[in-house]
PDB file of C-alpha atoms in Angstrom:
ATOM      1  CA  MET N   1      70.131  -0.066   0.183  1.00 52.00           C
ATOM      2  CA  ALA N   2      66.621  -1.484   0.473  1.00 53.00           C
ATOM      3  CA  ASP N   3      65.760  -4.909   1.802  1.00 56.00           C
ATOM      4  CA  GLN N   4      66.418  -7.544  -0.918  1.00 59.00           C
ATOM      5  CA  THR N   5      63.662  -9.887   0.337  1.00 63.00           C
ATOM      6  CA  GLN N   6      61.051  -7.343  -0.674  1.00 61.00           C
ATOM      7  CA  PRO N   7      61.323  -6.748  -4.422  1.00 58.00           C
ATOM      8  CA  TRP N   8      58.731  -3.986  -4.272  1.00 57.00           C
ATOM      9  CA  ALA N   9      60.835  -1.869  -1.925  1.00 56.00           C
ATOM     10  CA  GLU N  10      62.266   1.340  -3.326  1.00 58.00           C
ATOM     11  CA  ARG N  11      65.878   1.296  -4.545  1.00 56.00           C
ATOM     12  CA  THR N  12      68.309   3.865  -5.747  1.00 57.00           C
ATOM     13  CA  VAL N  13      69.769   2.838  -9.086  1.00 56.00           C
ATOM     14  CA  GLU N  14      72.737   4.445 -10.784  1.00 58.00           C
ATOM     15  CA  VAL N  15      72.074   5.291 -14.459  1.00 53.00           C
ATOM     16  CA  PRO N  16      74.930   4.232 -16.791  1.00 57.00           C
ATOM     17  CA  PRO N  17      77.073   7.120 -18.076  1.00 57.00           C
ATOM     18  CA  GLN N  18      76.238   6.408 -21.727  1.00 57.00           C
ATOM     19  CA  ALA N  19      72.640   7.505 -21.040  1.00 51.00           C
ATOM     20  CA  GLY N  20      73.847  11.094 -20.725  1.00 51.00           C
ATOM     21  CA  VAL N  21      72.741  11.596 -17.133  1.00 52.00           C
ATOM     22  CA  GLY N  22      74.884  10.787 -14.129  1.00 52.00           C
ATOM     23  CA  VAL N  23      72.379  11.440 -11.321  1.00 51.00           C
ATOM     24  CA  PRO N  24      70.824   8.637  -9.303  1.00 52.00           C
ATOM     25  CA  VAL N  25      67.211   7.835 -10.252  1.00 52.00           C
ATOM     26  CA  GLN N  26      64.547   6.517  -7.886  1.00 48.00           C
ATOM     27  CA  ARG N  27      62.868   3.391  -9.359  1.00 55.00           C
ATOM     28  CA  ASP N  28      60.199   1.062  -8.155  1.00 54.00           C
ATOM     29  CA  GLY N  29      60.986  -2.546  -7.421  1.00 58.00           C
ATOM     30  CA  PHE N  30      58.492  -3.795  -9.990  1.00 53.00           C
ATOM     31  CA  ARG N  31      57.753  -3.452 -13.678  1.00 58.00           C
ATOM     32  CA  ARG N  32      54.319  -2.647 -15.028  1.00 64.00           C
ATOM     33  CA  GLY N  33      52.405  -5.809 -15.882  1.00 64.00           C
ATOM     34  CA  VAL N  34      54.797  -8.173 -14.105  1.00 61.00           C
ATOM     35  CA  ALA N  35      53.673  -9.750 -10.850  1.00 63.00           C
ATOM     36  CA  ALA N  36      56.045 -10.948  -8.153  1.00 63.00           C
ATOM     37  CA  VAL N  37      55.586 -14.724  -8.216  1.00 67.00           C
ATOM     38  CA  GLY N  38      56.359 -16.799  -5.164  1.00 66.00           C
ATOM     39  CA  GLN N  39      56.880 -13.798  -2.897  1.00 65.00           C
ATOM     40  CA  PRO N  40      54.825 -13.635   0.299  1.00 66.00           C
ATOM     41  CA  ARG N  41      52.311 -10.807   0.478  1.00 66.00           C
ATOM     42  CA  SER N  42      52.779  -8.251   3.161  1.00 67.00           C
ATOM     43  CA  PRO N  43      49.896  -8.142   5.647  1.00 65.00           C
ATOM     44  CA  ARG N  44      47.581  -5.157   5.511  1.00 64.00           C
ATOM     45  CA  THR N  45      48.571  -2.788   8.289  1.00 73.00           C
ATOM     46  CA  GLU N  46      45.522  -0.544   8.261  1.00 76.00           C
ATOM     47  CA  PRO N  47      41.930  -1.789   8.384  1.00 77.00           C
ATOM     48  CA  PHE N  48      39.422  -1.093   5.647  1.00 76.00           C
ATOM     49  CA  PRO N  49      37.624   2.193   6.241  1.00 79.00           C
ATOM     50  CA  VAL N  50      34.090   1.979   7.592  1.00 80.00           C
ATOM     51  CA  VAL N  51      31.667   3.912   5.430  1.00 78.00           C
ATOM     52  CA  GLU N  52      28.281   4.907   6.792  1.00 79.00           C
ATOM     53  CA  GLN N  53      25.335   4.370   4.476  1.00 72.00           C
ATOM     54  CA  GLU N  54      23.379   7.431   3.571  1.00 71.00           C
ATOM     55  CA  PRO N  55      19.733   7.053   2.546  1.00 63.00           C
ATOM     56  CA  THR N  56      19.084   8.072  -1.034  1.00 64.00           C
ATOM     57  CA  GLY N  57      15.305   7.872  -0.808  1.00 57.00           C
ATOM     58  CA  THR N  58      14.911   4.664  -2.793  1.00 60.00           C
ATOM     59  CA  GLY N  59      14.153   1.307  -1.294  1.00 61.00           C
ATOM     60  CA  TRP N  60      14.920   1.856   2.390  1.00 60.00           C
ATOM     61  CA  PRO N  61      12.779  -0.177   4.775  1.00 63.00           C
ATOM     62  CA  GLY N  62      10.313   1.870   6.736  1.00 65.00           C
ATOM     63  CA  GLU N  63      10.684   4.879   4.472  1.00 63.00           C
ATOM     64  CA  PRO N  64       7.580   5.692   2.404  1.00 67.00           C
ATOM     65  CA  VAL N  65       7.919   5.419  -1.343  1.00 65.00           C
ATOM     66  CA  PRO N  66       7.748   8.884  -2.924  1.00 69.00           C
ATOM     67  CA  ARG N  67       4.637   9.481  -4.981  1.00 75.00           C
ATOM     68  CA  ARG N  68       5.081  10.080  -8.671  1.00 74.00           C
ATOM     69  CA  SER N  69       3.624  13.203 -10.193  1.00 79.00           C
ATOM     70  CA  TRP N  70       0.434  13.183 -12.216  1.00 77.00           C
ATOM     71  CA  ARG N  71       2.431  13.904 -15.381  1.00 83.00           C
ATOM     72  CA  ALA N  72       4.715  10.901 -14.791  1.00 78.00           C
ATOM     73  CA  ARG N  73       1.734   8.601 -14.232  1.00 75.00           C
ATOM     74  CA  MET N  74       0.038   9.820 -17.409  1.00 78.00           C
ATOM     75  CA  ALA N  75       3.261   9.343 -19.392  1.00 78.00           C
ATOM     76  CA  GLN N  76       3.412   5.758 -18.108  1.00 77.00           C
ATOM     77  CA  LEU N  77      -0.188   5.146 -19.223  1.00 76.00           C
ATOM     78  CA  ARG N  78       0.569   6.481 -22.710  1.00 81.00           C
ATOM     79  CA  ARG N  79       3.368   3.977 -23.326  1.00 85.00           C
ATOM     80  CA  GLY N  80       1.795   1.258 -25.444  1.00 84.00           C
ATOM     81  CA  GLY N  81      -1.191   3.414 -26.387  1.00 87.00           C
ATOM     82  CA  GLU N  82      -0.547   2.893 -30.099  1.00 91.00           C
ATOM     83  CA  TRP N  83      -1.925  -0.655 -29.731  1.00 92.00           C
ATOM     84  CA  SER N  84      -5.223   0.575 -28.298  1.00 93.00           C
ATOM     85  CA  ALA N  85      -5.442   3.467 -30.751  1.00 93.00           C
ATOM     86  CA  ALA N  86      -4.915   1.275 -33.818  1.00 95.00           C
ATOM     87  CA  ALA N  87      -7.391  -1.354 -32.632  1.00 95.00           C
ATOM     88  CA  GLY N  88      -9.876   1.358 -31.626  1.00 94.00           C
ATOM     89  CA  LEU N  89      -9.681   2.870 -35.103  1.00 96.00           C
ATOM     90  CA  PHE N  90     -10.171  -0.563 -36.662  1.00 96.00           C
ATOM     91  CA  ALA N  91     -13.175  -1.258 -34.414  1.00 96.00           C
ATOM     92  CA  PHE N  92     -14.669   2.163 -35.194  1.00 95.00           C
ATOM     93  CA  VAL N  93     -14.379   1.608 -38.955  1.00 95.00           C
ATOM     94  CA  CYS N  94     -15.914  -1.853 -38.626  1.00 94.00           C
ATOM     95  CA  TRP N  95     -18.704  -0.413 -36.474  1.00 93.00           C
ATOM     96  CA  GLY N  96     -19.348   2.250 -39.111  1.00 92.00           C
ATOM     97  CA  ILE N  97     -19.626  -0.390 -41.849  1.00 91.00           C
ATOM     98  CA  TRP N  98     -21.965  -2.450 -39.669  1.00 91.00           C
ATOM     99  CA  ALA N  99     -24.083   0.547 -38.591  1.00 90.00           C
ATOM    100  CA  LEU N 100     -24.473   1.999 -42.095  1.00 88.00           C
ATOM    101  CA  SER N 101     -25.319  -1.352 -43.669  1.00 88.00           C
ATOM    102  CA  GLY N 102     -28.347  -1.694 -41.356  1.00 80.00           C
ATOM    103  CA  GLN N 103     -30.061   1.213 -43.216  1.00 75.00           C
ATOM    104  CA  GLY N 104     -32.205   2.091 -40.263  1.00 79.00           C
ATOM    105  CA  ASP N 105     -32.091   4.181 -37.163  1.00 84.00           C
ATOM    106  CA  LEU N 106     -28.513   4.741 -35.852  1.00 85.00           C
ATOM    107  CA  SER N 107     -29.526   5.124 -32.196  1.00 86.00           C
ATOM    108  CA  GLY N 108     -29.218   1.368 -31.495  1.00 87.00           C
ATOM    109  CA  PRO N 109     -25.764   0.987 -33.111  1.00 90.00           C
ATOM    110  CA  LEU N 110     -24.620   4.203 -31.395  1.00 92.00           C
ATOM    111  CA  LEU N 111     -25.630   2.767 -28.020  1.00 94.00           C
ATOM    112  CA  VAL N 112     -23.705  -0.432 -28.904  1.00 93.00           C
ATOM    113  CA  LEU N 113     -20.614   1.657 -29.737  1.00 94.00           C
ATOM    114  CA  VAL N 114     -20.799   3.587 -26.451  1.00 95.00           C
ATOM    115  CA  LEU N 115     -21.287   0.427 -24.369  1.00 96.00           C
ATOM    116  CA  SER N 116     -18.485  -1.365 -26.213  1.00 95.00           C
ATOM    117  CA  SER N 117     -16.176   1.582 -25.589  1.00 94.00           C
ATOM    118  CA  LEU N 118     -17.053   1.517 -21.888  1.00 96.00           C
ATOM    119  CA  VAL N 119     -16.297  -2.221 -21.763  1.00 96.00           C
ATOM    120  CA  ALA N 120     -12.928  -1.577 -23.447  1.00 95.00           C
ATOM    121  CA  VAL N 121     -12.089   1.132 -20.889  1.00 94.00           C
ATOM    122  CA  GLY N 122     -13.167  -1.224 -18.083  1.00 96.00           C
ATOM    123  CA  LEU N 123     -10.974  -3.983 -19.509  1.00 95.00           C
ATOM    124  CA  PHE N 124      -8.026  -1.591 -19.606  1.00 93.00           C
ATOM    125  CA  ALA N 125      -8.620  -0.596 -15.964  1.00 92.00           C
ATOM    126  CA  LEU N 126      -8.990  -4.242 -14.921  1.00 94.00           C
ATOM    127  CA  SER N 127      -5.761  -5.150 -16.704  1.00 92.00           C
ATOM    128  CA  ARG N 128      -3.941  -2.332 -14.902  1.00 88.00           C
ATOM    129  CA  LEU N 129      -5.374  -3.472 -11.563  1.00 90.00           C
ATOM    130  CA  VAL N 130      -4.328  -7.091 -12.135  1.00 90.00           C
ATOM    131  CA  GLY N 131      -0.885  -5.891 -13.203  1.00 86.00           C
ATOM    132  CA  ARG N 132      -0.572  -3.827 -10.048  1.00 84.00           C
ATOM    133  CA  VAL N 133      -1.591  -6.672  -7.766  1.00 87.00           C
ATOM    134  CA  VAL N 134       0.398  -9.413  -9.494  1.00 86.00           C
ATOM    135  CA  LEU N 135       3.484  -7.624 -10.814  1.00 78.00           C
ATOM    136  CA  GLU N 136       4.049  -4.890  -8.258  1.00 76.00           C
ATOM    137  CA  ARG N 137       2.759  -6.359  -5.013  1.00 78.00           C
ATOM    138  CA  GLN N 138       3.240 -10.113  -5.449  1.00 81.00           C
ATOM    139  CA  LEU N 139       6.386 -10.217  -7.602  1.00 82.00           C
ATOM    140  CA  GLY N 140       7.890  -6.903  -6.512  1.00 76.00           C
ATOM    141  CA  ARG N 141       8.533  -5.700 -10.054  1.00 78.00           C
ATOM    142  CA  VAL N 142       8.291  -2.121 -11.270  1.00 77.00           C
ATOM    143  CA  ARG N 143       5.967  -1.398 -14.172  1.00 77.00           C
ATOM    144  CA  ARG N 144       7.400   1.176 -16.560  1.00 78.00           C
ATOM    145  CA  SER N 145       4.590   1.189 -19.113  1.00 82.00           C
ATOM    146  CA  ALA N 146       1.020   0.118 -19.758  1.00 85.00           C
ATOM    147  CA  ARG N 147       1.812  -2.041 -22.782  1.00 87.00           C
ATOM    148  CA  GLY N 148       0.201  -5.187 -21.382  1.00 87.00           C
ATOM    149  CA  ALA N 149      -3.082  -3.447 -20.605  1.00 90.00           C
ATOM    150  CA  HIS N 150      -3.075  -1.723 -23.989  1.00 91.00           C
ATOM    151  CA  LEU N 151      -2.399  -5.041 -25.725  1.00 94.00           C
ATOM    152  CA  ALA N 152      -5.296  -6.761 -23.913  1.00 94.00           C
ATOM    153  CA  THR N 153      -7.590  -3.880 -24.846  1.00 95.00           C
ATOM    154  CA  ALA N 154      -6.386  -3.982 -28.464  1.00 95.00           C
ATOM    155  CA  VAL N 155      -7.132  -7.698 -28.741  1.00 96.00           C
ATOM    156  CA  PHE N 156     -10.650  -7.057 -27.402  1.00 96.00           C
ATOM    157  CA  LEU N 157     -11.276  -4.159 -29.802  1.00 96.00           C
ATOM    158  CA  ALA N 158      -9.935  -6.050 -32.816  1.00 96.00           C
ATOM    159  CA  GLY N 159     -12.177  -9.015 -31.959  1.00 95.00           C
ATOM    160  CA  LEU N 160     -15.113  -6.651 -31.565  1.00 95.00           C
ATOM    161  CA  GLY N 161     -14.448  -5.149 -34.992  1.00 95.00           C
ATOM    162  CA  VAL N 162     -14.292  -8.599 -36.595  1.00 94.00           C
ATOM    163  CA  ALA N 163     -17.562  -9.520 -34.857  1.00 94.00           C
ATOM    164  CA  TRP N 164     -19.249  -6.427 -36.282  1.00 92.00           C
ATOM    165  CA  LEU N 165     -17.980  -7.297 -39.759  1.00 91.00           C
ATOM    166  CA  GLN N 166     -19.315 -10.854 -39.393  1.00 92.00           C
ATOM    167  CA  GLN N 167     -22.783  -9.398 -38.763  1.00 88.00           C
ATOM    168  CA  THR N 168     -22.698  -7.423 -42.008  1.00 87.00           C
ATOM    169  CA  GLU N 169     -24.290  -9.464 -44.797  1.00 86.00           C
ATOM    170  CA  TRP N 170     -22.473  -7.999 -47.802  1.00 86.00           C
ATOM    171  CA  VAL N 171     -19.053  -8.323 -46.087  1.00 84.00           C
ATOM    172  CA  VAL N 172     -19.728 -12.004 -45.295  1.00 85.00           C
ATOM    173  CA  SER N 173     -20.897 -12.720 -48.870  1.00 86.00           C
ATOM    174  CA  ALA N 174     -17.838 -10.902 -50.291  1.00 85.00           C
ATOM    175  CA  TRP N 175     -15.543 -12.919 -47.990  1.00 86.00           C
ATOM    176  CA  ASN N 176     -17.203 -16.172 -49.025  1.00 86.00           C
ATOM    177  CA  TRP N 177     -16.877 -15.254 -52.702  1.00 88.00           C
ATOM    178  CA  ILE N 178     -13.143 -14.419 -52.282  1.00 89.00           C
ATOM    179  CA  SER N 179     -12.378 -17.552 -50.279  1.00 89.00           C
ATOM    180  CA  SER N 180     -14.223 -19.850 -52.727  1.00 87.00           C
ATOM    181  CA  ASN N 181     -12.188 -18.624 -55.746  1.00 76.00           C
TER     182      ASN N 181
END
């Protein structure tokens, strides 16, 4: 017979004859979902196992961060590109309206388009640089996309397109006529 002070100890219980089986059955001293209340816990006899840490290659001090591939970096730059593409298309259409309404030589407006595109690319690069310095180095965050830089570039290009439309006389007169009615 097992110790009665430990309800979790194993006991041999005789099954009643009406159950159809007359052999002794081994049963646990507890029922599933029922805790032993008021009983002292037995002390742990074996210590917790010591597990050695194995480096996985991510975030260990002194270990260089693995470089991402060129394809992974380009995929990161493409995330958010729909903002820049939509605003670039809008700015290009507005530039076309402005350039064709001048009815003169297109070399000046073409130079304006090229310089404006270079400024937009420079703004994108500056936004990425600021994001790298502030987010990655200062705050320790990981950038997974270029959405912020694309959004800043899109705001610039949309403003540029509106500015070109404001310099077109027939667009301004049409806007004034619509807003006055």
